[in-house]
Amino acid sequence: MTKDMGFATVCVHAGMQAEEVTGAVIPPIFQTSTYMQQEPGVHAGYDYSRADNPTREHYETALAAAEGAEYALSFASGLCAVQALVHQLEPGSHVLVCDDVYGGTGRLFRELYQKYGIEFQFVDMSSVEQVAKWMRPNTRMVWVETPTNPTLKVVDIAGIAELTAVGSALLVVDNTFATPCFQRPLSCGADIVLHSTTKYIGGHSDLIGGAVVMSDANLFERLKFYQFAAGGVPSPFECFLLLRSLKTLDVRMQRHAENAEQVVQFLARRPEVDQIFFPGSVNESQHEVMKRQMSGTSGMISFNLKGDYAKVKKFLQSLEVFTLAESLGGVESLVNHPAKMTHASVPPALREKLGITSQMVRLSVGIESSVDILADLEQAFDRLGT
Ligand SMILES: *Cc1c(COP(=O)(O)O)cnc(C)c1O
């Protein structure tokens, strides 16, 4: 496999090597904690699975290749990967965080790390000029999520990268929603890409995982040491599932995007729908940024339903193809009520400022037949009456 091969080819082949002993095409699950040594300290490159495991290596190699990067490190959850990055900071550091960051990330910053003398400032990153004004000499990290959850705003990665390039701040981009299929933050100037692999990378709602991806060797060495020293590693079985999932990332994302496109068109025709949110939908400048840095918009859509919460609840309970559940990015369609579910931990005042009202519904459009997805939405709307 060479570097200039297409994304679908990279997804299928990266990290794959026939196994040496038997020639097995698919790398086995090395379900082992430890490895035999010939004499103390002399071994085949592996001594303990927290440090290194062959199944994990195959998966990390594949994920790095998918992001067009040199290195990837995997963790037991997305938030565990977030922690790995926070642990690179010294007390006294200032971190700029986009105000509509994933609820769990915001909670981790506010509730667990503020007390270690790290200051997290939550700001609206829809204007790069505004972000420039918030930067300080001790700003060590700028934390971007784009598109955001659940309002699907986009942040100009290259614009912010120009700001971080001059100081000593690392630019982190949470690429969970777009995936490398539709967005490559490192090529826009980001230093680190973060994933909750629980979502589209895993893609089947059957595991929890996280990863950080980068091309800088020093950063990789520090984070590799952190992974080993702090120990939040995924199991070999999870790595096997993720390696398997990566092979279909391209086809899954194409179908998620096609189906979501049809759902947006359908929602736009429904009188019950007030406002629809998808990447680039808010205004012209958002649309331009989206066009510049994304090649597709994945399966995430939010919308506001007209009427009170009782009506919203009825709609949610009427859906049959869509399952009412937290999380996103799986092959099956899910629906979520952000204010009461995924974003319940966001401080109420901030929730209001971000426009996460009780009218808002978030869809994670799956890869089912689009006729069934649309028919399900239609029957749920029809049951509301007028
Ligand atoms: C889910 C999610 C996370 C957290 O990941 P977990 O795997 O749940 O720990 C972080 N960022 C985004 C954008 C997410 O959707």
mmCIF file of C-alpha atoms and ligand atoms in Angstrom:
data_model
loop_
_atom_site.group_PDB
_atom_site.id
_atom_site.type_symbol
_atom_site.label_atom_id
_atom_site.label_comp_id
_atom_site.label_asym_id
_atom_site.label_seq_id
_atom_site.Cartn_x
_atom_site.Cartn_y
_atom_site.Cartn_z
ATOM 1 C CA MET A 1 0.000 0.000 0.000
ATOM 2 C CA THR A 2 1.366 3.437 -0.899
ATOM 3 C CA LYS A 3 0.593 6.857 0.571
ATOM 4 C CA ASP A 4 -1.271 8.183 -2.457
ATOM 5 C CA MET A 5 -3.902 5.442 -2.531
ATOM 6 C CA GLY A 6 -7.586 6.336 -2.195
ATOM 7 C CA PHE A 7 -9.341 6.599 1.156
ATOM 8 C CA ALA A 8 -11.413 3.420 0.643
ATOM 9 C CA THR A 9 -8.240 1.442 -0.190
ATOM 10 C CA VAL A 10 -6.454 2.794 2.876
ATOM 11 C CA CYS A 11 -9.440 1.849 5.065
ATOM 12 C CA VAL A 12 -9.367 -1.748 3.799
ATOM 13 C CA HIS A 13 -5.620 -2.366 3.716
ATOM 14 C CA ALA A 14 -3.850 -0.157 6.262
ATOM 15 C CA GLY A 15 -2.403 -2.043 9.222
ATOM 16 C CA MET A 16 -3.093 -5.406 7.584
ATOM 17 C CA GLN A 17 -0.337 -7.970 7.199
ATOM 18 C CA ALA A 18 -0.696 -11.714 6.830
ATOM 19 C CA GLU A 19 0.180 -13.298 10.145
ATOM 20 C CA GLU A 20 3.687 -14.827 10.127
ATOM 21 C CA VAL A 21 3.097 -18.289 11.572
ATOM 22 C CA THR A 22 -0.012 -19.405 9.666
ATOM 23 C CA GLY A 23 -0.454 -16.810 6.933
ATOM 24 C CA ALA A 24 -3.873 -15.840 8.333
ATOM 25 C CA VAL A 25 -5.103 -12.863 6.289
ATOM 26 C CA ILE A 26 -6.723 -11.231 9.295
ATOM 27 C CA PRO A 27 -4.463 -10.540 12.276
ATOM 28 C CA PRO A 28 -5.503 -12.656 15.257
ATOM 29 C CA ILE A 29 -6.701 -11.207 18.546
ATOM 30 C CA PHE A 30 -3.611 -11.371 20.753
ATOM 31 C CA GLN A 31 -5.595 -11.894 23.933
ATOM 32 C CA THR A 32 -2.578 -11.930 26.250
ATOM 33 C CA SER A 33 -1.340 -9.787 29.088
ATOM 34 C CA THR A 34 2.290 -10.914 28.981
ATOM 35 C CA TYR A 35 4.969 -12.374 26.680
ATOM 36 C CA MET A 36 7.730 -14.974 27.170
ATOM 37 C CA GLN A 37 11.304 -13.684 27.562
ATOM 38 C CA GLN A 38 14.425 -15.633 26.455
ATOM 39 C CA GLU A 39 16.465 -14.122 29.268
ATOM 40 C CA PRO A 40 15.649 -11.190 31.526
ATOM 41 C CA GLY A 41 14.950 -8.199 29.298
ATOM 42 C CA VAL A 42 15.385 -10.151 26.024
ATOM 43 C CA HIS A 43 12.136 -10.715 24.114
ATOM 44 C CA ALA A 44 10.464 -10.414 20.729
ATOM 45 C CA GLY A 45 9.565 -6.732 21.234
ATOM 46 C CA TYR A 46 6.646 -7.248 23.593
ATOM 47 C CA ASP A 47 6.793 -7.571 27.372
ATOM 48 C CA TYR A 48 3.365 -6.484 28.711
ATOM 49 C CA SER A 49 0.107 -5.592 26.936
ATOM 50 C CA ARG A 50 -0.408 -2.241 28.639
ATOM 51 C CA ALA A 51 2.806 -1.196 26.874
ATOM 52 C CA ASP A 52 2.289 -2.946 23.531
ATOM 53 C CA ASN A 53 -0.075 -5.436 21.980
ATOM 54 C CA PRO A 54 0.053 -6.578 18.316
ATOM 55 C CA THR A 55 -3.722 -6.306 17.748
ATOM 56 C CA ARG A 56 -3.644 -2.753 19.091
ATOM 57 C CA GLU A 57 -0.672 -1.912 16.866
ATOM 58 C CA HIS A 58 -2.467 -3.128 13.723
ATOM 59 C CA TYR A 59 -5.469 -0.964 14.609
ATOM 60 C CA GLU A 60 -3.450 2.138 15.519
ATOM 61 C CA THR A 61 -1.476 1.845 12.267
ATOM 62 C CA ALA A 62 -4.729 1.674 10.301
ATOM 63 C CA LEU A 63 -6.333 4.625 12.106
ATOM 64 C CA ALA A 64 -3.243 6.817 11.603
ATOM 65 C CA ALA A 65 -3.273 5.999 7.885
ATOM 66 C CA ALA A 66 -6.986 6.825 7.617
ATOM 67 C CA GLU A 67 -6.305 10.321 9.032
ATOM 68 C CA GLY A 68 -3.287 10.709 6.715
ATOM 69 C CA ALA A 69 -1.100 10.840 9.851
ATOM 70 C CA GLU A 70 2.042 9.168 11.149
ATOM 71 C CA TYR A 71 0.801 8.000 14.548
ATOM 72 C CA ALA A 72 -2.335 7.019 16.437
ATOM 73 C CA LEU A 73 -2.802 5.955 20.043
ATOM 74 C CA SER A 74 -5.957 4.275 21.253
ATOM 75 C CA PHE A 75 -7.696 4.516 24.608
ATOM 76 C CA ALA A 76 -10.516 2.795 26.477
ATOM 77 C CA SER A 77 -12.951 5.669 25.767
ATOM 78 C CA GLY A 78 -13.133 9.010 24.026
ATOM 79 C CA LEU A 79 -12.923 10.788 27.374
ATOM 80 C CA CYS A 80 -9.862 8.729 28.292
ATOM 81 C CA ALA A 81 -8.245 10.115 25.106
ATOM 82 C CA VAL A 82 -9.307 13.640 26.155
ATOM 83 C CA GLN A 83 -7.600 13.081 29.526
ATOM 84 C CA ALA A 84 -4.383 11.997 27.802
ATOM 85 C CA LEU A 85 -4.237 15.450 26.206
ATOM 86 C CA VAL A 86 -5.132 17.371 29.392
ATOM 87 C CA HIS A 87 -2.276 15.544 31.134
ATOM 88 C CA GLN A 88 0.190 17.177 28.745
ATOM 89 C CA LEU A 89 -0.602 20.554 30.384
ATOM 90 C CA GLU A 90 1.106 22.181 33.382
ATOM 91 C CA PRO A 91 -0.774 23.926 36.208
ATOM 92 C CA GLY A 92 -1.207 27.581 35.241
ATOM 93 C CA SER A 93 -2.082 26.719 31.655
ATOM 94 C CA HIS A 94 -4.963 28.411 29.904
ATOM 95 C CA VAL A 95 -7.104 26.420 27.470
ATOM 96 C CA LEU A 96 -9.628 27.826 25.025
ATOM 97 C CA VAL A 97 -12.526 25.455 24.447
ATOM 98 C CA CYS A 98 -15.359 25.903 21.954
ATOM 99 C CA ASP A 99 -18.498 26.631 23.960
ATOM 100 C CA ASP A 100 -20.596 23.880 22.427
ATOM 101 C CA VAL A 101 -18.018 21.166 23.044
ATOM 102 C CA TYR A 102 -19.328 17.625 23.720
ATOM 103 C CA GLY A 103 -21.048 17.675 27.136
ATOM 104 C CA GLY A 104 -18.787 15.022 28.668
ATOM 105 C CA THR A 105 -15.633 16.840 27.566
ATOM 106 C CA GLY A 106 -16.905 20.094 29.104
ATOM 107 C CA ARG A 107 -17.845 18.272 32.316
ATOM 108 C CA LEU A 108 -14.383 16.692 32.552
ATOM 109 C CA PHE A 109 -12.711 20.092 32.139
ATOM 110 C CA ARG A 110 -15.024 21.912 34.586
ATOM 111 C CA GLU A 111 -15.513 19.283 37.275
ATOM 112 C CA LEU A 112 -12.210 17.393 37.331
ATOM 113 C CA TYR A 113 -9.365 19.468 35.953
ATOM 114 C CA GLN A 114 -10.115 23.089 36.848
ATOM 115 C CA LYS A 115 -8.990 22.305 40.416
ATOM 116 C CA TYR A 116 -5.499 21.341 39.201
ATOM 117 C CA GLY A 117 -4.886 24.942 38.246
ATOM 118 C CA ILE A 118 -5.739 24.609 34.575
ATOM 119 C CA GLU A 119 -8.070 27.327 33.373
ATOM 120 C CA PHE A 120 -10.614 26.321 30.751
ATOM 121 C CA GLN A 121 -12.319 29.200 29.001
ATOM 122 C CA PHE A 122 -15.385 28.319 26.945
ATOM 123 C CA VAL A 123 -15.823 30.628 23.953
ATOM 124 C CA ASP A 124 -17.806 30.920 20.745
ATOM 125 C CA MET A 125 -15.393 29.910 17.978
ATOM 126 C CA SER A 126 -17.580 30.764 15.003
ATOM 127 C CA SER A 127 -15.374 33.830 14.398
ATOM 128 C CA VAL A 128 -11.583 33.433 14.203
ATOM 129 C CA GLU A 129 -11.129 37.152 15.015
ATOM 130 C CA GLN A 130 -12.960 36.596 18.298
ATOM 131 C CA VAL A 131 -10.757 33.603 19.155
ATOM 132 C CA ALA A 132 -7.646 35.740 18.487
ATOM 133 C CA LYS A 133 -8.839 38.175 21.172
ATOM 134 C CA TRP A 134 -9.148 35.400 23.752
ATOM 135 C CA MET A 135 -5.607 34.047 23.221
ATOM 136 C CA ARG A 136 -3.172 34.730 26.096
ATOM 137 C CA PRO A 137 0.585 34.227 26.527
ATOM 138 C CA ASN A 138 -0.171 31.156 28.694
ATOM 139 C CA THR A 139 -2.687 29.636 26.262
ATOM 140 C CA ARG A 140 -1.337 26.118 25.761
ATOM 141 C CA MET A 141 -4.196 24.438 23.992
ATOM 142 C CA VAL A 142 -7.100 25.395 21.764
ATOM 143 C CA TRP A 143 -9.845 22.791 21.784
ATOM 144 C CA VAL A 144 -12.045 22.719 18.705
ATOM 145 C CA GLU A 145 -14.927 20.451 17.908
ATOM 146 C CA THR A 146 -16.327 20.761 14.400
ATOM 147 C CA PRO A 147 -19.058 20.141 13.445
ATOM 148 C CA THR A 148 -20.429 20.651 16.948
ATOM 149 C CA ASN A 149 -23.014 18.695 18.841
ATOM 150 C CA PRO A 150 -26.017 19.121 18.611
ATOM 151 C CA THR A 151 -26.168 22.449 16.730
ATOM 152 C CA LEU A 152 -23.691 21.297 14.026
ATOM 153 C CA LYS A 153 -21.862 24.602 13.816
ATOM 154 C CA VAL A 154 -18.534 24.551 11.981
ATOM 155 C CA VAL A 155 -15.279 26.096 13.178
ATOM 156 C CA ASP A 156 -12.628 27.289 10.714
ATOM 157 C CA ILE A 157 -9.731 24.908 11.495
ATOM 158 C CA ALA A 158 -7.187 26.545 9.170
ATOM 159 C CA GLY A 159 -8.093 29.999 10.505
ATOM 160 C CA ILE A 160 -7.485 28.924 14.105
ATOM 161 C CA ALA A 161 -4.321 27.044 13.081
ATOM 162 C CA GLU A 162 -2.869 30.393 11.955
ATOM 163 C CA LEU A 163 -3.331 31.671 15.523
ATOM 164 C CA THR A 164 -1.818 28.628 17.227
ATOM 165 C CA ALA A 165 1.119 28.479 14.784
ATOM 166 C CA VAL A 166 2.632 31.657 16.249
ATOM 167 C CA GLY A 167 2.391 30.805 19.961
ATOM 168 C CA SER A 168 2.958 27.656 21.981
ATOM 169 C CA ALA A 169 -0.611 26.396 21.961
ATOM 170 C CA LEU A 170 -1.510 23.017 20.539
ATOM 171 C CA LEU A 171 -4.547 22.878 18.288
ATOM 172 C CA VAL A 172 -6.730 19.864 19.057
ATOM 173 C CA VAL A 173 -9.657 19.008 16.787
ATOM 174 C CA ASP A 174 -12.309 16.526 17.863
ATOM 175 C CA ASN A 175 -13.120 14.885 14.517
ATOM 176 C CA THR A 176 -15.710 12.434 15.854
ATOM 177 C CA PHE A 177 -18.627 13.774 13.793
ATOM 178 C CA ALA A 178 -17.003 14.174 10.372
ATOM 179 C CA THR A 179 -14.426 11.336 10.520
ATOM 180 C CA PRO A 180 -11.411 11.350 8.156
ATOM 181 C CA CYS A 181 -13.814 10.346 5.391
ATOM 182 C CA PHE A 182 -15.105 13.938 5.250
ATOM 183 C CA GLN A 183 -12.546 16.059 7.137
ATOM 184 C CA ARG A 184 -8.752 15.926 7.695
ATOM 185 C CA PRO A 185 -7.875 18.408 10.456
ATOM 186 C CA LEU A 186 -4.119 17.704 10.340
ATOM 187 C CA SER A 187 -4.013 18.843 6.717
ATOM 188 C CA CYS A 188 -5.688 22.111 7.836
ATOM 189 C CA GLY A 189 -2.914 22.756 10.383
ATOM 190 C CA ALA A 190 -4.214 21.009 13.534
ATOM 191 C CA ASP A 191 -1.620 19.335 15.775
ATOM 192 C CA ILE A 192 -3.796 16.544 17.148
ATOM 193 C CA VAL A 193 -7.020 14.861 16.066
ATOM 194 C CA LEU A 194 -9.219 13.275 18.706
ATOM 195 C CA HIS A 195 -11.887 10.626 18.185
ATOM 196 C CA SER A 196 -14.556 9.035 20.242
ATOM 197 C CA THR A 197 -14.231 5.795 18.257
ATOM 198 C CA THR A 198 -17.449 4.725 20.007
ATOM 199 C CA LYS A 199 -19.233 6.652 17.245
ATOM 200 C CA TYR A 200 -18.590 6.468 13.467
ATOM 201 C CA ILE A 201 -15.168 4.778 13.597
ATOM 202 C CA GLY A 202 -16.624 1.845 15.584
ATOM 203 C CA GLY A 203 -19.892 2.362 13.754
ATOM 204 C CA HIS A 204 -21.919 -0.522 15.198
ATOM 205 C CA SER A 205 -22.890 0.737 18.687
ATOM 206 C CA ASP A 206 -21.076 -2.206 20.272
ATOM 207 C CA LEU A 207 -18.034 -0.678 21.974
ATOM 208 C CA ILE A 208 -16.612 2.343 23.806
ATOM 209 C CA GLY A 209 -13.264 3.703 22.607
ATOM 210 C CA GLY A 210 -11.156 6.767 21.914
ATOM 211 C CA ALA A 211 -8.012 7.751 20.062
ATOM 212 C CA VAL A 212 -5.582 10.574 19.413
ATOM 213 C CA VAL A 213 -3.871 10.947 16.028
ATOM 214 C CA MET A 214 -0.850 13.094 15.138
ATOM 215 C CA SER A 215 2.221 13.359 12.917
ATOM 216 C CA ASP A 216 4.665 15.050 15.305
ATOM 217 C CA ALA A 217 7.187 12.508 16.680
ATOM 218 C CA ASN A 218 7.812 14.341 19.975
ATOM 219 C CA LEU A 219 4.133 14.626 20.706
ATOM 220 C CA PHE A 220 3.717 10.956 19.889
ATOM 221 C CA GLU A 221 6.551 9.938 22.265
ATOM 222 C CA ARG A 222 4.990 11.915 25.120
ATOM 223 C CA LEU A 223 1.521 10.504 24.514
ATOM 224 C CA LYS A 224 2.809 6.962 24.009
ATOM 225 C CA PHE A 225 4.506 7.265 27.401
ATOM 226 C CA TYR A 226 1.254 8.572 28.882
ATOM 227 C CA GLN A 227 -0.716 5.655 27.409
ATOM 228 C CA PHE A 228 1.740 3.194 28.987
ATOM 229 C CA ALA A 229 2.145 5.025 32.303
ATOM 230 C CA ALA A 230 -1.529 5.889 32.900
ATOM 231 C CA GLY A 231 -2.863 2.699 31.369
ATOM 232 C CA GLY A 232 -6.283 3.502 29.904
ATOM 233 C CA VAL A 233 -5.816 1.100 27.001
ATOM 234 C CA PRO A 234 -8.537 -0.710 25.032
ATOM 235 C CA SER A 235 -8.711 -4.506 25.118
ATOM 236 C CA PRO A 236 -7.317 -6.570 22.196
ATOM 237 C CA PHE A 237 -10.894 -7.582 21.329
ATOM 238 C CA GLU A 238 -12.009 -3.950 21.057
ATOM 239 C CA CYS A 239 -8.985 -3.230 18.848
ATOM 240 C CA PHE A 240 -9.977 -6.146 16.615
ATOM 241 C CA LEU A 241 -13.530 -4.802 16.290
ATOM 242 C CA LEU A 242 -12.253 -1.305 15.494
ATOM 243 C CA LEU A 243 -9.820 -2.614 12.874
ATOM 244 C CA ARG A 244 -12.702 -4.515 11.316
ATOM 245 C CA SER A 245 -14.946 -1.420 11.440
ATOM 246 C CA LEU A 246 -12.376 0.801 9.738
ATOM 247 C CA LYS A 247 -12.536 -1.350 6.604
ATOM 248 C CA THR A 248 -16.114 -0.236 5.953
ATOM 249 C CA LEU A 249 -15.758 3.370 7.153
ATOM 250 C CA ASP A 250 -15.840 4.805 3.641
ATOM 251 C CA VAL A 251 -18.959 2.932 2.459
ATOM 252 C CA ARG A 252 -20.764 3.500 5.734
ATOM 253 C CA MET A 253 -20.073 7.245 5.704
ATOM 254 C CA GLN A 254 -21.214 7.580 2.093
ATOM 255 C CA ARG A 255 -24.535 5.916 2.958
ATOM 256 C CA HIS A 256 -24.978 7.898 6.199
ATOM 257 C CA ALA A 257 -24.453 11.099 4.190
ATOM 258 C CA GLU A 258 -26.815 10.101 1.340
ATOM 259 C CA ASN A 259 -29.568 9.157 3.766
ATOM 260 C CA ALA A 260 -29.072 12.313 5.834
ATOM 261 C CA GLU A 261 -29.309 14.443 2.701
ATOM 262 C CA GLN A 262 -32.718 12.913 1.943
ATOM 263 C CA VAL A 263 -33.866 13.427 5.541
ATOM 264 C CA VAL A 264 -32.885 17.127 5.388
ATOM 265 C CA GLN A 265 -34.936 17.565 2.203
ATOM 266 C CA PHE A 266 -37.857 15.738 3.774
ATOM 267 C CA LEU A 267 -37.739 17.786 6.992
ATOM 268 C CA ALA A 268 -37.621 21.021 4.998
ATOM 269 C CA ARG A 269 -41.051 20.144 3.557
ATOM 270 C CA ARG A 270 -42.717 19.322 6.890
ATOM 271 C CA PRO A 271 -44.867 22.050 8.470
ATOM 272 C CA GLU A 272 -44.127 20.643 11.975
ATOM 273 C CA VAL A 273 -40.436 21.553 11.651
ATOM 274 C CA ASP A 274 -39.202 24.965 12.736
ATOM 275 C CA GLN A 275 -35.467 25.022 12.107
ATOM 276 C CA ILE A 276 -33.038 22.445 10.753
ATOM 277 C CA PHE A 277 -29.380 22.241 11.778
ATOM 278 C CA PHE A 278 -26.711 20.534 9.705
ATOM 279 C CA PRO A 279 -23.131 21.606 8.895
ATOM 280 C CA GLY A 280 -23.107 24.876 6.966
ATOM 281 C CA SER A 281 -26.847 25.470 7.428
ATOM 282 C CA VAL A 282 -26.701 28.470 9.795
ATOM 283 C CA ASN A 283 -25.441 31.228 7.471
ATOM 284 C CA GLU A 284 -23.301 32.009 4.433
ATOM 285 C CA SER A 285 -19.975 32.224 6.269
ATOM 286 C CA GLN A 286 -20.612 28.864 7.981
ATOM 287 C CA HIS A 287 -21.426 27.409 4.581
ATOM 288 C CA GLU A 288 -18.128 28.698 3.150
ATOM 289 C CA VAL A 289 -16.082 27.212 5.977
ATOM 290 C CA MET A 290 -17.923 23.910 5.594
ATOM 291 C CA LYS A 291 -17.192 23.829 1.843
ATOM 292 C CA ARG A 292 -13.523 24.605 2.461
ATOM 293 C CA GLN A 293 -12.771 21.972 5.044
ATOM 294 C CA MET A 294 -15.362 19.221 4.629
ATOM 295 C CA SER A 295 -16.081 16.932 1.695
ATOM 296 C CA GLY A 296 -19.382 15.675 3.154
ATOM 297 C CA THR A 297 -21.624 16.197 6.167
ATOM 298 C CA SER A 298 -22.153 12.695 7.664
ATOM 299 C CA GLY A 299 -25.413 11.489 9.219
ATOM 300 C CA MET A 300 -26.052 14.053 11.957
ATOM 301 C CA ILE A 301 -29.033 16.399 11.785
ATOM 302 C CA SER A 302 -30.829 18.344 14.497
ATOM 303 C CA PHE A 303 -34.134 20.168 14.201
ATOM 304 C CA ASN A 304 -36.643 22.049 16.298
ATOM 305 C CA LEU A 305 -40.154 20.746 16.397
ATOM 306 C CA LYS A 306 -43.000 23.265 16.687
ATOM 307 C CA GLY A 307 -45.064 22.906 19.840
ATOM 308 C CA ASP A 308 -44.461 22.025 23.466
ATOM 309 C CA TYR A 309 -42.459 19.224 25.058
ATOM 310 C CA ALA A 310 -45.501 16.909 25.190
ATOM 311 C CA LYS A 311 -45.594 17.027 21.393
ATOM 312 C CA VAL A 312 -41.849 16.415 21.111
ATOM 313 C CA LYS A 313 -42.169 13.457 23.466
ATOM 314 C CA LYS A 314 -44.987 11.982 21.421
ATOM 315 C CA PHE A 315 -42.896 12.303 18.269
ATOM 316 C CA LEU A 316 -39.899 10.589 19.904
ATOM 317 C CA GLN A 317 -42.049 7.725 21.173
ATOM 318 C CA SER A 318 -43.781 7.239 17.822
ATOM 319 C CA LEU A 319 -40.598 6.466 15.896
ATOM 320 C CA GLU A 320 -39.939 2.802 15.147
ATOM 321 C CA VAL A 321 -36.934 2.600 12.815
ATOM 322 C CA PHE A 322 -35.192 5.250 14.936
ATOM 323 C CA THR A 323 -34.354 4.048 18.460
ATOM 324 C CA LEU A 324 -34.533 6.613 21.262
ATOM 325 C CA ALA A 325 -31.029 6.363 22.713
ATOM 326 C CA GLU A 326 -27.906 8.368 23.479
ATOM 327 C CA SER A 327 -24.839 8.097 21.254
ATOM 328 C CA LEU A 328 -24.560 8.289 17.473
ATOM 329 C CA GLY A 329 -22.677 7.083 14.443
ATOM 330 C CA GLY A 330 -23.879 3.479 14.405
ATOM 331 C CA VAL A 331 -25.369 1.699 11.397
ATOM 332 C CA GLU A 332 -28.813 1.900 13.010
ATOM 333 C CA SER A 333 -30.725 5.187 13.136
ATOM 334 C CA LEU A 334 -30.944 6.779 16.575
ATOM 335 C CA VAL A 335 -32.911 9.743 17.878
ATOM 336 C CA ASN A 336 -32.020 11.774 20.949
ATOM 337 C CA HIS A 337 -33.477 14.649 22.942
ATOM 338 C CA PRO A 338 -30.334 16.710 23.727
ATOM 339 C CA ALA A 339 -31.813 18.859 26.536
ATOM 340 C CA LYS A 340 -32.953 15.841 28.575
ATOM 341 C CA MET A 341 -30.395 13.256 27.440
ATOM 342 C CA THR A 342 -26.931 13.921 25.978
ATOM 343 C CA HIS A 343 -26.716 17.565 27.073
ATOM 344 C CA ALA A 344 -28.411 17.337 30.474
ATOM 345 C CA SER A 345 -25.018 17.964 32.139
ATOM 346 C CA VAL A 346 -24.465 21.271 30.306
ATOM 347 C CA PRO A 347 -25.152 24.224 32.682
ATOM 348 C CA PRO A 348 -28.747 25.427 31.920
ATOM 349 C CA ALA A 349 -27.702 29.020 31.103
ATOM 350 C CA LEU A 350 -25.135 27.781 28.560
ATOM 351 C CA ARG A 351 -27.658 25.315 27.144
ATOM 352 C CA GLU A 352 -30.052 28.185 26.528
ATOM 353 C CA LYS A 353 -27.328 30.340 24.958
ATOM 354 C CA LEU A 354 -26.443 27.492 22.595
ATOM 355 C CA GLY A 355 -30.083 27.095 21.580
ATOM 356 C CA ILE A 356 -30.510 23.589 23.010
ATOM 357 C CA THR A 357 -34.188 23.892 23.852
ATOM 358 C CA SER A 358 -36.797 21.277 24.740
ATOM 359 C CA GLN A 359 -38.014 21.543 21.099
ATOM 360 C CA MET A 360 -34.729 20.200 19.758
ATOM 361 C CA VAL A 361 -34.445 16.678 18.372
ATOM 362 C CA ARG A 362 -31.147 15.177 17.173
ATOM 363 C CA LEU A 363 -31.029 12.430 14.582
ATOM 364 C CA SER A 364 -28.159 10.066 13.889
ATOM 365 C CA VAL A 365 -29.285 8.815 10.493
ATOM 366 C CA GLY A 366 -28.234 5.201 9.960
ATOM 367 C CA ILE A 367 -27.551 3.151 6.846
ATOM 368 C CA GLU A 368 -30.978 1.504 6.527
ATOM 369 C CA SER A 369 -32.977 1.860 3.289
ATOM 370 C CA SER A 370 -33.840 5.525 2.982
ATOM 371 C CA VAL A 371 -37.503 4.793 2.122
ATOM 372 C CA ASP A 372 -37.941 3.167 5.527
ATOM 373 C CA ILE A 373 -36.206 6.037 7.345
ATOM 374 C CA LEU A 374 -38.419 8.622 5.622
ATOM 375 C CA ALA A 375 -41.590 6.574 6.124
ATOM 376 C CA ASP A 376 -40.823 6.278 9.824
ATOM 377 C CA LEU A 377 -40.387 10.031 10.224
ATOM 378 C CA GLU A 378 -43.550 10.622 8.201
ATOM 379 C CA GLN A 379 -45.750 8.348 10.330
ATOM 380 C CA ALA A 380 -44.376 9.939 13.534
ATOM 381 C CA PHE A 381 -45.181 13.443 12.225
ATOM 382 C CA ASP A 382 -48.630 12.304 11.077
ATOM 383 C CA ARG A 383 -49.421 10.983 14.538
ATOM 384 C CA LEU A 384 -48.951 14.479 15.972
ATOM 385 C CA GLY A 385 -52.041 15.764 14.142
ATOM 386 C CA THR A 386 -52.016 19.450 13.280
HETATM 387 C C1 LIG B 1 -19.071 10.682 22.557
HETATM 388 C C2 LIG B 1 -18.133 11.814 22.315
HETATM 389 C C3 LIG B 1 -16.997 12.001 23.124
HETATM 390 C C4 LIG B 1 -16.695 11.120 24.325
HETATM 391 O O1 LIG B 1 -16.380 9.825 23.955
HETATM 392 P P1 LIG B 1 -16.735 8.499 24.811
HETATM 393 O O2 LIG B 1 -16.291 7.430 23.906
HETATM 394 O O3 LIG B 1 -18.184 8.520 25.115
HETATM 395 O O4 LIG B 1 -15.905 8.588 26.070
HETATM 396 C C5 LIG B 1 -16.144 13.050 22.799
HETATM 397 N N1 LIG B 1 -16.399 13.880 21.770
HETATM 398 C C6 LIG B 1 -17.490 13.733 20.987
HETATM 399 C C7 LIG B 1 -17.728 14.680 19.863
HETATM 400 C C8 LIG B 1 -18.393 12.700 21.234
HETATM 401 O O5 LIG B 1 -19.493 12.577 20.462
#
